[in-house]
């Protein structure tokens, strides 16, 4: 599971997508999609691009074959969408990341969790 921030620019209907850095994850983070108009594969016309009216909580955003789920929005975005007459659902619970979840499983033979590794040695059992 990877989490992204989606930025929509009203001035020219472009989208950029960034992935916040997660320390020691072993994955490259940063710009996932540079600012551009993004084709909408669900549109009637093959040349149709995503418009802000197609983006809302609970919707899927198809980015060149990858699907991103929109599960929350900023307060400013929520207010804007509501001012434009759109119904904005309550935030969804983001999916659990199995990797992060596995790091909280204790090692029985050492009595520590992987998340404890970042703590100073003196505080580890």
PDB file of C-alpha atoms in Angstrom:
ATOM      1  CA  UNK A   1       0.000   0.000   0.000  1.00  0.00           C
ATOM      2  CA  UNK A   2       1.317   3.415  -0.954  1.00  0.00           C
ATOM      3  CA  UNK A   3      -0.181   6.768  -0.029  1.00  0.00           C
ATOM      4  CA  UNK A   4      -0.196   9.790  -2.358  1.00  0.00           C
ATOM      5  CA  UNK A   5      -1.168  13.445  -2.340  1.00  0.00           C
ATOM      6  CA  UNK A   6      -3.159  14.519  -5.372  1.00  0.00           C
ATOM      7  CA  UNK A   7      -3.024  18.181  -6.407  1.00  0.00           C
ATOM      8  CA  UNK A   8      -5.581  19.536  -8.875  1.00  0.00           C
ATOM      9  CA  UNK A   9      -4.981  22.937 -10.478  1.00  0.00           C
ATOM     10  CA  UNK A  10      -8.214  24.703 -11.424  1.00  0.00           C
ATOM     11  CA  UNK A  11      -6.483  27.254 -13.647  1.00  0.00           C
ATOM     12  CA  UNK A  12      -5.625  24.721 -16.358  1.00  0.00           C
ATOM     13  CA  UNK A  13      -7.205  21.412 -15.197  1.00  0.00           C
ATOM     14  CA  UNK A  14      -3.839  19.784 -14.549  1.00  0.00           C
ATOM     15  CA  UNK A  15      -2.994  17.215 -11.889  1.00  0.00           C
ATOM     16  CA  UNK A  16       0.225  16.416 -10.056  1.00  0.00           C
ATOM     17  CA  UNK A  17       0.699  13.517  -7.666  1.00  0.00           C
ATOM     18  CA  UNK A  18       3.354  13.272  -4.963  1.00  0.00           C
ATOM     19  CA  UNK A  19       4.238  10.539  -2.525  1.00  0.00           C
ATOM     20  CA  UNK A  20       5.303  11.663   0.950  1.00  0.00           C
ATOM     21  CA  UNK A  21       8.638  10.256   2.079  1.00  0.00           C
ATOM     22  CA  UNK A  22       8.497   7.340   4.504  1.00  0.00           C
ATOM     23  CA  UNK A  23      11.813   6.968   6.252  1.00  0.00           C
ATOM     24  CA  UNK A  24      13.605   3.620   5.810  1.00  0.00           C
ATOM     25  CA  UNK A  25      10.897   2.181   3.550  1.00  0.00           C
ATOM     26  CA  UNK A  26      13.361   1.213   0.818  1.00  0.00           C
ATOM     27  CA  UNK A  27      11.191   2.829  -1.874  1.00  0.00           C
ATOM     28  CA  UNK A  28      11.706   5.937  -3.956  1.00  0.00           C
ATOM     29  CA  UNK A  29       9.344   8.764  -2.987  1.00  0.00           C
ATOM     30  CA  UNK A  30       8.565  12.214  -4.309  1.00  0.00           C
ATOM     31  CA  UNK A  31       6.948  13.120  -7.609  1.00  0.00           C
ATOM     32  CA  UNK A  32       4.775  10.295  -8.901  1.00  0.00           C
ATOM     33  CA  UNK A  33       3.166  12.314 -11.698  1.00  0.00           C
ATOM     34  CA  UNK A  34       4.430  15.699 -12.793  1.00  0.00           C
ATOM     35  CA  UNK A  35       1.855  18.402 -13.435  1.00  0.00           C
ATOM     36  CA  UNK A  36      -0.120  17.588 -16.584  1.00  0.00           C
ATOM     37  CA  UNK A  37      -3.586  17.004 -17.925  1.00  0.00           C
ATOM     38  CA  UNK A  38      -4.453  13.407 -17.123  1.00  0.00           C
ATOM     39  CA  UNK A  39      -6.479  11.317 -19.598  1.00  0.00           C
ATOM     40  CA  UNK A  40      -9.732   9.954 -18.176  1.00  0.00           C
ATOM     41  CA  UNK A  41     -10.076   6.339 -19.389  1.00  0.00           C
ATOM     42  CA  UNK A  42     -13.723   6.287 -18.223  1.00  0.00           C
ATOM     43  CA  UNK A  43     -14.664   9.227 -20.451  1.00  0.00           C
ATOM     44  CA  UNK A  44     -16.884   8.933 -23.498  1.00  0.00           C
ATOM     45  CA  UNK A  45     -14.241  10.550 -25.703  1.00  0.00           C
ATOM     46  CA  UNK A  46     -10.741   8.991 -25.751  1.00  0.00           C
ATOM     47  CA  UNK A  47      -9.208  12.479 -25.608  1.00  0.00           C
ATOM     48  CA  UNK A  48     -11.205  13.428 -22.488  1.00  0.00           C
ATOM     49  CA  UNK A  49      -9.124  14.594 -19.523  1.00  0.00           C
ATOM     50  CA  UNK A  50      -9.954  14.422 -15.801  1.00  0.00           C
ATOM     51  CA  UNK A  51     -11.959  17.366 -14.508  1.00  0.00           C
ATOM     52  CA  UNK A  52     -12.372  18.343 -10.852  1.00  0.00           C
ATOM     53  CA  UNK A  53     -16.021  17.265 -10.988  1.00  0.00           C
ATOM     54  CA  UNK A  54     -14.846  13.645 -11.427  1.00  0.00           C
ATOM     55  CA  UNK A  55     -12.724  13.687  -8.258  1.00  0.00           C
ATOM     56  CA  UNK A  56     -14.311  12.996  -4.882  1.00  0.00           C
ATOM     57  CA  UNK A  57     -13.949  10.771  -1.830  1.00  0.00           C
ATOM     58  CA  UNK A  58     -14.671   7.155  -2.719  1.00  0.00           C
ATOM     59  CA  UNK A  59     -13.713   7.591  -6.385  1.00  0.00           C
ATOM     60  CA  UNK A  60     -10.877   5.836  -8.167  1.00  0.00           C
ATOM     61  CA  UNK A  61      -8.375   7.818 -10.200  1.00  0.00           C
ATOM     62  CA  UNK A  62      -6.773   5.876 -13.042  1.00  0.00           C
ATOM     63  CA  UNK A  63      -3.199   7.053 -13.663  1.00  0.00           C
ATOM     64  CA  UNK A  64      -1.782   5.396 -16.748  1.00  0.00           C
ATOM     65  CA  UNK A  65      -2.882   1.899 -15.748  1.00  0.00           C
ATOM     66  CA  UNK A  66      -2.549   2.301 -11.976  1.00  0.00           C
ATOM     67  CA  UNK A  67      -5.604   2.961  -9.859  1.00  0.00           C
ATOM     68  CA  UNK A  68      -5.476   5.347  -6.908  1.00  0.00           C
ATOM     69  CA  UNK A  69      -8.366   5.503  -4.436  1.00  0.00           C
ATOM     70  CA  UNK A  70      -9.367   8.897  -3.048  1.00  0.00           C
ATOM     71  CA  UNK A  71     -10.185   8.308   0.619  1.00  0.00           C
ATOM     72  CA  UNK A  72      -9.932  11.815   2.086  1.00  0.00           C
ATOM     73  CA  UNK A  73      -9.589  15.470   1.161  1.00  0.00           C
ATOM     74  CA  UNK A  74      -8.348  18.680   2.717  1.00  0.00           C
ATOM     75  CA  UNK A  75     -10.786  21.023   4.455  1.00  0.00           C
ATOM     76  CA  UNK A  76     -10.260  23.649   1.741  1.00  0.00           C
ATOM     77  CA  UNK A  77     -11.074  21.142  -1.008  1.00  0.00           C
ATOM     78  CA  UNK A  78     -14.134  19.924   0.892  1.00  0.00           C
ATOM     79  CA  UNK A  79     -15.428  23.493   1.248  1.00  0.00           C
ATOM     80  CA  UNK A  80     -14.806  24.224  -2.438  1.00  0.00           C
ATOM     81  CA  UNK A  81     -16.619  21.089  -3.639  1.00  0.00           C
ATOM     82  CA  UNK A  82     -19.564  21.758  -1.335  1.00  0.00           C
ATOM     83  CA  UNK A  83     -19.743  25.387  -2.503  1.00  0.00           C
ATOM     84  CA  UNK A  84     -20.029  24.044  -6.060  1.00  0.00           C
ATOM     85  CA  UNK A  85     -22.987  21.856  -5.069  1.00  0.00           C
ATOM     86  CA  UNK A  86     -21.181  18.528  -4.835  1.00  0.00           C
ATOM     87  CA  UNK A  87     -21.939  16.112  -2.012  1.00  0.00           C
ATOM     88  CA  UNK A  88     -18.661  15.152  -0.342  1.00  0.00           C
ATOM     89  CA  UNK A  89     -18.868  11.827   1.529  1.00  0.00           C
ATOM     90  CA  UNK A  90     -17.256  11.268   4.920  1.00  0.00           C
ATOM     91  CA  UNK A  91     -13.590  10.250   4.755  1.00  0.00           C
ATOM     92  CA  UNK A  92     -12.949   6.556   4.215  1.00  0.00           C
ATOM     93  CA  UNK A  93     -10.573   4.583   6.388  1.00  0.00           C
ATOM     94  CA  UNK A  94      -7.299   4.252   4.467  1.00  0.00           C
ATOM     95  CA  UNK A  95      -6.229   0.680   3.793  1.00  0.00           C
ATOM     96  CA  UNK A  96      -3.772  -0.817   6.256  1.00  0.00           C
ATOM     97  CA  UNK A  97      -0.231  -1.190   4.994  1.00  0.00           C
ATOM     98  CA  UNK A  98       0.793  -4.847   5.498  1.00  0.00           C
ATOM     99  CA  UNK A  99       4.470  -3.872   5.669  1.00  0.00           C
ATOM    100  CA  UNK A 100       3.945  -1.376   8.488  1.00  0.00           C
ATOM    101  CA  UNK A 101       1.649  -3.845  10.228  1.00  0.00           C
ATOM    102  CA  UNK A 102       4.302  -6.590  10.006  1.00  0.00           C
ATOM    103  CA  UNK A 103       6.848  -4.267  11.629  1.00  0.00           C
ATOM    104  CA  UNK A 104       4.727  -4.122  14.787  1.00  0.00           C
ATOM    105  CA  UNK A 105       4.770  -7.911  15.294  1.00  0.00           C
ATOM    106  CA  UNK A 106       7.137  -8.661  18.198  1.00  0.00           C
ATOM    107  CA  UNK A 107      10.080 -10.970  17.860  1.00  0.00           C
ATOM    108  CA  UNK A 108       9.314 -13.571  20.517  1.00  0.00           C
ATOM    109  CA  UNK A 109      12.936 -14.599  20.999  1.00  0.00           C
ATOM    110  CA  UNK A 110      14.123 -11.000  21.625  1.00  0.00           C
ATOM    111  CA  UNK A 111      11.039  -9.448  23.195  1.00  0.00           C
ATOM    112  CA  UNK A 112      11.083  -6.404  20.899  1.00  0.00           C
ATOM    113  CA  UNK A 113       9.098  -5.055  17.973  1.00  0.00           C
ATOM    114  CA  UNK A 114      10.721  -3.881  14.776  1.00  0.00           C
ATOM    115  CA  UNK A 115       9.320  -0.430  15.505  1.00  0.00           C
ATOM    116  CA  UNK A 116      11.444  -0.445  18.701  1.00  0.00           C
ATOM    117  CA  UNK A 117      14.655  -0.507  16.649  1.00  0.00           C
ATOM    118  CA  UNK A 118      14.567   3.260  16.224  1.00  0.00           C
ATOM    119  CA  UNK A 119      14.607   3.722  20.014  1.00  0.00           C
ATOM    120  CA  UNK A 120      17.917   4.132  21.865  1.00  0.00           C
ATOM    121  CA  UNK A 121      19.414   0.851  23.055  1.00  0.00           C
ATOM    122  CA  UNK A 122      19.069   1.781  26.741  1.00  0.00           C
ATOM    123  CA  UNK A 123      15.255   1.813  26.421  1.00  0.00           C
ATOM    124  CA  UNK A 124      15.032  -1.608  24.756  1.00  0.00           C
ATOM    125  CA  UNK A 125      14.329  -4.666  26.901  1.00  0.00           C
TER     126      UNK A 125
END
